[in-house]
mmCIF file with all atom_site columns, C-alpha atoms in Angstrom:
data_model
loop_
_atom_site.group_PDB
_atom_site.id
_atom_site.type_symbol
_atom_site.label_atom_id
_atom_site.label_alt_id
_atom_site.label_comp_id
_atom_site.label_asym_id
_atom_site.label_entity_id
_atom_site.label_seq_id
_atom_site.pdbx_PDB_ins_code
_atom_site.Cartn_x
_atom_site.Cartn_y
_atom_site.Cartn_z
_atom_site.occupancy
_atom_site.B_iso_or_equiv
_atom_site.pdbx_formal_charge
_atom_site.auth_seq_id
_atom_site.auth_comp_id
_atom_site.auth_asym_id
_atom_site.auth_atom_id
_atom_site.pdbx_PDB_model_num
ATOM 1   C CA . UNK U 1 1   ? 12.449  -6.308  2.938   1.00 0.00 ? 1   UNK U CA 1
ATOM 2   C CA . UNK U 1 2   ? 14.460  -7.763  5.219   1.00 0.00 ? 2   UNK U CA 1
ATOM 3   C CA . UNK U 1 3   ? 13.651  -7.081  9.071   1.00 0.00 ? 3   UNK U CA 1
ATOM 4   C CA . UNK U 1 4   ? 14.868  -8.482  12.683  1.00 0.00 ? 4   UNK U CA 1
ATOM 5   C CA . UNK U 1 5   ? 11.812  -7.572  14.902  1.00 0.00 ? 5   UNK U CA 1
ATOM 6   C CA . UNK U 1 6   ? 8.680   -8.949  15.581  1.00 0.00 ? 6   UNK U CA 1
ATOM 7   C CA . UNK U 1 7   ? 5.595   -9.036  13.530  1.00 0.00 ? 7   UNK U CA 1
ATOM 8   C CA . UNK U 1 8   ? 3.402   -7.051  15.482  1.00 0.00 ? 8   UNK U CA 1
ATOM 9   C CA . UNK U 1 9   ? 5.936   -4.757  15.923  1.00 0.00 ? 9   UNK U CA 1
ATOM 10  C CA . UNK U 1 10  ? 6.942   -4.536  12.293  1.00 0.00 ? 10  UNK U CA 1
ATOM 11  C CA . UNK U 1 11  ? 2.887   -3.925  11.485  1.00 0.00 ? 11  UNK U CA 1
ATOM 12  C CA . UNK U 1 12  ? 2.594   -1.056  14.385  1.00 0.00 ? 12  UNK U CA 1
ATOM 13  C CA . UNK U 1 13  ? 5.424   0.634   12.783  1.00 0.00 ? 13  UNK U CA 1
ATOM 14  C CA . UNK U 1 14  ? 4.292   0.340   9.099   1.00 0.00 ? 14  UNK U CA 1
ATOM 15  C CA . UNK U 1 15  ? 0.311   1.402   10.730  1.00 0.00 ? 15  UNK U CA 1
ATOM 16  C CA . UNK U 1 16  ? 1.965   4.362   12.131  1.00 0.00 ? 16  UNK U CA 1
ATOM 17  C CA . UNK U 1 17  ? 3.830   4.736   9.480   1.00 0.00 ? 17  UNK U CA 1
ATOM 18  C CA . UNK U 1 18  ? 0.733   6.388   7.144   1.00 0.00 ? 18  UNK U CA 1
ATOM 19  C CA . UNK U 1 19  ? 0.308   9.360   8.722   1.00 0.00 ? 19  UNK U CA 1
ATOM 20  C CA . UNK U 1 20  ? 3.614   10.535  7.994   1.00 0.00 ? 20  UNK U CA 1
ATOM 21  C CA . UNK U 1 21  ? 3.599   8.884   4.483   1.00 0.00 ? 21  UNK U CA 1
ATOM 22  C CA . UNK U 1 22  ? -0.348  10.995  4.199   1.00 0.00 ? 22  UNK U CA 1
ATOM 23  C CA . UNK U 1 23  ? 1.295   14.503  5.330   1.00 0.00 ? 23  UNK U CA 1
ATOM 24  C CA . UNK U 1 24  ? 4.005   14.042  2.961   1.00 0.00 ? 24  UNK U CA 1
ATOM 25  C CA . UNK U 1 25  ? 1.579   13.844  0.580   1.00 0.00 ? 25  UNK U CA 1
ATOM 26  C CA . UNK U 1 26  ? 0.454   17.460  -1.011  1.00 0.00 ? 26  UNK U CA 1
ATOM 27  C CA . UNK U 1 27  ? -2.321  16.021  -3.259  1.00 0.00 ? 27  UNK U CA 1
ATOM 28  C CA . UNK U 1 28  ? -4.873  14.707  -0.325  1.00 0.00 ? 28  UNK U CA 1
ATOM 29  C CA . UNK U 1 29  ? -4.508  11.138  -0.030  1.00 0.00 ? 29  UNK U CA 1
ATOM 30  C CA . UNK U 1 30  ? -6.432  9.278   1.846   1.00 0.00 ? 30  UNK U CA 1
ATOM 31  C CA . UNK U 1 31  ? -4.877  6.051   3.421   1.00 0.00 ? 31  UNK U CA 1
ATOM 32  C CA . UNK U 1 32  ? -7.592  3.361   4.975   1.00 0.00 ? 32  UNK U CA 1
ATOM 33  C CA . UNK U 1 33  ? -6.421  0.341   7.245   1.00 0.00 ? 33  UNK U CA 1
ATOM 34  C CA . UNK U 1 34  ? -8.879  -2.419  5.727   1.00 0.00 ? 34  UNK U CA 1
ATOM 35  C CA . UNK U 1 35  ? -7.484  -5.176  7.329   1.00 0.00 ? 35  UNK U CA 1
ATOM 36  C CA . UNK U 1 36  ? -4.957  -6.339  9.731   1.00 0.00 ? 36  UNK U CA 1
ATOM 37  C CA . UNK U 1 37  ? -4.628  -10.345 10.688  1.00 0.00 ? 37  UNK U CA 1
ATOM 38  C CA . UNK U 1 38  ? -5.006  -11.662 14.040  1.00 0.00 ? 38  UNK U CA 1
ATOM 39  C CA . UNK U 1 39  ? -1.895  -13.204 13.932  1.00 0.00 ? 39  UNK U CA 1
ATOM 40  C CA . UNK U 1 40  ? 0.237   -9.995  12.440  1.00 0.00 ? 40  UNK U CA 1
ATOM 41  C CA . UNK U 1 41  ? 1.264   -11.302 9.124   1.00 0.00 ? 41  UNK U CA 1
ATOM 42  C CA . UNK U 1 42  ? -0.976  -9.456  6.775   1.00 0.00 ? 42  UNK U CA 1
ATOM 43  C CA . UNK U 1 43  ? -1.603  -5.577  6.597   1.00 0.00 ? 43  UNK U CA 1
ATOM 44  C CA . UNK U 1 44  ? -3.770  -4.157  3.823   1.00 0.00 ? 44  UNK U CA 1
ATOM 45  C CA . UNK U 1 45  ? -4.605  -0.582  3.059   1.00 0.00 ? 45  UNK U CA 1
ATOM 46  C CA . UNK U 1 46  ? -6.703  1.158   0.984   1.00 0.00 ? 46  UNK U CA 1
ATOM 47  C CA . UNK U 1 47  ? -5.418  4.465   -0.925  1.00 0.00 ? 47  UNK U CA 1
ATOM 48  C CA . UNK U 1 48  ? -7.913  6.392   -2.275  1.00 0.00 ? 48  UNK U CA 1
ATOM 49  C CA . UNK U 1 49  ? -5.828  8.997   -4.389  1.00 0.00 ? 49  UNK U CA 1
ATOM 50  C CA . UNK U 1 50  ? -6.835  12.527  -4.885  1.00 0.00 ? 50  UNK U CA 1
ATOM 51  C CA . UNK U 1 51  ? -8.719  12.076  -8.117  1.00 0.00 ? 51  UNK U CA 1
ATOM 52  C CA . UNK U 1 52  ? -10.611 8.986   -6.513  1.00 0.00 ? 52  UNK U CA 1
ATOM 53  C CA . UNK U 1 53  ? -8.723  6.075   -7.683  1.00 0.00 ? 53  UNK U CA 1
ATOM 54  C CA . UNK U 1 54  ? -8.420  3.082   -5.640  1.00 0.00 ? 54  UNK U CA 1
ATOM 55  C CA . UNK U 1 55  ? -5.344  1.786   -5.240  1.00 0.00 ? 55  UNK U CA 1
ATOM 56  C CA . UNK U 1 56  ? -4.490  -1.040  -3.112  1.00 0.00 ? 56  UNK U CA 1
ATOM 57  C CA . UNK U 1 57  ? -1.112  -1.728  -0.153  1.00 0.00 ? 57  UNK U CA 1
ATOM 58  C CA . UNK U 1 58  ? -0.519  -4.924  0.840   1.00 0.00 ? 58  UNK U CA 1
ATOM 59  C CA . UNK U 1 59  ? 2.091   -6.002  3.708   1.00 0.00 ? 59  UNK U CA 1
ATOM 60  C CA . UNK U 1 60  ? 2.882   -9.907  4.269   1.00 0.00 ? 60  UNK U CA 1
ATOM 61  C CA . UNK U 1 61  ? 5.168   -10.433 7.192   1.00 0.00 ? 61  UNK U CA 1
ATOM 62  C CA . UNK U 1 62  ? 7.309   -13.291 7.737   1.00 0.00 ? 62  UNK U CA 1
ATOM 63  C CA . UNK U 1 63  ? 9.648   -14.555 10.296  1.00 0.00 ? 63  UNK U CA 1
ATOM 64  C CA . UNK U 1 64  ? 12.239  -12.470 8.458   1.00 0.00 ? 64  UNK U CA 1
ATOM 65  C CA . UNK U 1 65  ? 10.890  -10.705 5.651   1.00 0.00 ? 65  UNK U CA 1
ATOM 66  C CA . UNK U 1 66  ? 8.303   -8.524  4.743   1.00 0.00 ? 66  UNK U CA 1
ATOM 67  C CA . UNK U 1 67  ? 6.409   -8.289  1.269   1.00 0.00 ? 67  UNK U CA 1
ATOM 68  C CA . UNK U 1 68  ? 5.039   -5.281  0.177   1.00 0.00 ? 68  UNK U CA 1
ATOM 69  C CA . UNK U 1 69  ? 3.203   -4.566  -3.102  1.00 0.00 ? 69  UNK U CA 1
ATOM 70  C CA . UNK U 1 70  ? 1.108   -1.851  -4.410  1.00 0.00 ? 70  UNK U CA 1
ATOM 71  C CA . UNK U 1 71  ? -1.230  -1.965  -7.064  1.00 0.00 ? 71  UNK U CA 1
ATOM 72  C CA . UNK U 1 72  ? -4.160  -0.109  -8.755  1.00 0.00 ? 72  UNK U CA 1
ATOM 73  C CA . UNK U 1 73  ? -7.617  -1.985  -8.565  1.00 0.00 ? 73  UNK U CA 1
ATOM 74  C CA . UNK U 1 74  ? -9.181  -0.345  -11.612 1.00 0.00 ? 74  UNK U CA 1
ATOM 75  C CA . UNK U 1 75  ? -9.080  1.594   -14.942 1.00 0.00 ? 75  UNK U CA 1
ATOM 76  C CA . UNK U 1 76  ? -11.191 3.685   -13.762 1.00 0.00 ? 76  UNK U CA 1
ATOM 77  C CA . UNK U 1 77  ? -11.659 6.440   -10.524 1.00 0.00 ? 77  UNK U CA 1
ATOM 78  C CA . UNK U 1 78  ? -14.564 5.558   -7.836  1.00 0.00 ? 78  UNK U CA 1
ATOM 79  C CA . UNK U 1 79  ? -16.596 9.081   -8.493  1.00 0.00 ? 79  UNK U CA 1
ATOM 80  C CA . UNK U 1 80  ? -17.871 7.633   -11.522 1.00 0.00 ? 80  UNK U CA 1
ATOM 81  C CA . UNK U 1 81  ? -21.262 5.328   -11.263 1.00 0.00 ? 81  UNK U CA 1
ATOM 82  C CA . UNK U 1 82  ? -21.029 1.485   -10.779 1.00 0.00 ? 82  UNK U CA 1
ATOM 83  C CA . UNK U 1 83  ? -17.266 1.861   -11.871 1.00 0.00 ? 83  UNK U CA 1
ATOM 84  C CA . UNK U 1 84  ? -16.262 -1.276  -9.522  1.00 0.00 ? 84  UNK U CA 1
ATOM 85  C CA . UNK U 1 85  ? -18.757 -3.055  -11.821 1.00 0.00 ? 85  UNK U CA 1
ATOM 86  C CA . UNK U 1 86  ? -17.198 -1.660  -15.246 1.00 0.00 ? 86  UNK U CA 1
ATOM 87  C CA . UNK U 1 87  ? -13.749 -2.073  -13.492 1.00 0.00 ? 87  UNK U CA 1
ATOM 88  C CA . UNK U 1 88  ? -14.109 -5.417  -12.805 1.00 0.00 ? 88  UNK U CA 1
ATOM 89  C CA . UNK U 1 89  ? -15.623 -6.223  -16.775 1.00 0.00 ? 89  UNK U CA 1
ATOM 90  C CA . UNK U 1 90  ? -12.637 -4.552  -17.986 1.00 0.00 ? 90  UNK U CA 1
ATOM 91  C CA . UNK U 1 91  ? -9.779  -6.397  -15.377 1.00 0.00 ? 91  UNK U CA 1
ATOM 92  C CA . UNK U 1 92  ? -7.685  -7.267  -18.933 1.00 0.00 ? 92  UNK U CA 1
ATOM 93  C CA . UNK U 1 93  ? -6.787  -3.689  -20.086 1.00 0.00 ? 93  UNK U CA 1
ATOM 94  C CA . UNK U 1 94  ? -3.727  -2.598  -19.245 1.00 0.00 ? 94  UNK U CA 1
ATOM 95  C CA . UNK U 1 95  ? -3.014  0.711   -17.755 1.00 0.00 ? 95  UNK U CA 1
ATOM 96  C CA . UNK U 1 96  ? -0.330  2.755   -16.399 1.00 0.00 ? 96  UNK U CA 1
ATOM 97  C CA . UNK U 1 97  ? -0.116  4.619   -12.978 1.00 0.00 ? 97  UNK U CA 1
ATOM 98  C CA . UNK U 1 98  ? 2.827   6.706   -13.987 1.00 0.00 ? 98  UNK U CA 1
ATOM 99  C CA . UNK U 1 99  ? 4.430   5.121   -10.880 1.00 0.00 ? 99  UNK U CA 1
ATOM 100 C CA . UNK U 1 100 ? 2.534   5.985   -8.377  1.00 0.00 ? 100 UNK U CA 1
ATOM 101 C CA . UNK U 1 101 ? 2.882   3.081   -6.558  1.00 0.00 ? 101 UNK U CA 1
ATOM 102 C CA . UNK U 1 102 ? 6.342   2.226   -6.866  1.00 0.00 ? 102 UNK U CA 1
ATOM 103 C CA . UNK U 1 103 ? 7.028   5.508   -5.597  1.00 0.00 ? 103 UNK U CA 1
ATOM 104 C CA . UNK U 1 104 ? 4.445   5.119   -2.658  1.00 0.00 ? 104 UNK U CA 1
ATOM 105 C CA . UNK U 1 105 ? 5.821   2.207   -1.580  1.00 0.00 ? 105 UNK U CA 1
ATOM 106 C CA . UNK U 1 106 ? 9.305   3.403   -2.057  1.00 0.00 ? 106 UNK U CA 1
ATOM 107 C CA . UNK U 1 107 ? 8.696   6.729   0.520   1.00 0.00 ? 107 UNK U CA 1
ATOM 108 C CA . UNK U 1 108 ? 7.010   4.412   3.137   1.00 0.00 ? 108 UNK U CA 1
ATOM 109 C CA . UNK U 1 109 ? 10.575  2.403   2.864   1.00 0.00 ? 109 UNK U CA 1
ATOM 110 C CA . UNK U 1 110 ? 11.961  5.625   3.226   1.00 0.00 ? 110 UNK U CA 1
ATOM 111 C CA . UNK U 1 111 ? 9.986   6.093   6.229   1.00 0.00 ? 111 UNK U CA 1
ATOM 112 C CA . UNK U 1 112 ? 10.806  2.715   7.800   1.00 0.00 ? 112 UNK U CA 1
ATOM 113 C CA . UNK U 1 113 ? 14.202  2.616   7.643   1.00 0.00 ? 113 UNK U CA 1
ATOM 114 C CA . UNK U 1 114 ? 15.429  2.284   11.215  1.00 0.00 ? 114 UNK U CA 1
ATOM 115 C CA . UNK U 1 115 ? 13.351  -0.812  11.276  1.00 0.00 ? 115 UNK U CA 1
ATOM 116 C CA . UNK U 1 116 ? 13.866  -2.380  7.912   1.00 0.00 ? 116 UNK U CA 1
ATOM 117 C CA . UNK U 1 117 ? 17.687  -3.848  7.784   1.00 0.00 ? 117 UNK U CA 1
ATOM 118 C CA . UNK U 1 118 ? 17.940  -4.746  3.976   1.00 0.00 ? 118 UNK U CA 1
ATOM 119 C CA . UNK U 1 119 ? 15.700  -4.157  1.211   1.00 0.00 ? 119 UNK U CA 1
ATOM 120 C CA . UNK U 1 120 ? 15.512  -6.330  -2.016  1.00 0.00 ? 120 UNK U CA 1
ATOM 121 C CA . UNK U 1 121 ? 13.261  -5.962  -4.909  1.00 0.00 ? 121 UNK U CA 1
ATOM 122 C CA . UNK U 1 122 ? 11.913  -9.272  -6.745  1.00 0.00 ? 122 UNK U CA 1
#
């Protein structure tokens, strides 16, 4: 994404951002700011989905830019016991998330667009 305002201010905006992208959302999820650098170039939030997957935003601002990905951390939803443990065994098998994240990613975009000049996908 291409942007012309500051860091912090890009951050704010994406931060406030998730409570519009979580009432937009009918299923219940639940969006968690896990961390957010001192110096405003990193954002990363935790989605815990309605059936108690974990997936994963992350935000890295530049001077210019921003990069945002999404992705799921596991094969496998949190309710189940010591899943981050069998999760992390079985990092190698592929899975799909029927889009989920593209499309989150794609409505926060949405969301952002007075503040967001260009947007290119890489």
């Amino acid at each position: 994404w291409v942007h012309e305002k500051e860091n912090a201010e890009i951050l704010k905006t994406i931060i406030n951002s998730l409570e519009l992208l979580q009432n937009e959302d009918k299923k219940g999820t639940v969006y968690d700011i896990h961390k957010v650098s001192q110096d405003s170039t990193f954002l990363r939030i935790f989605v815990f989905t309605w059936a108690e997957w974990l997936d994963v935003m992350e935000f890295t601002v530049h001077k210019d830019t921003v990069e945002a990905c999404s992705f799921s951390s596991g094969l496998f939803p949190l309710f189940i016991p010591f899943t981050s443990i069998v999760n992390c065994v079985l990092f190698w098998v592929p899975f799909l998330d029927n889009g989920l994240n593209k499309n989150r990613i794609a409505s926060l975009r949405t969301l952002l667009k007075t503040y967001i000049k260009e947007f290119k996908a890489s």
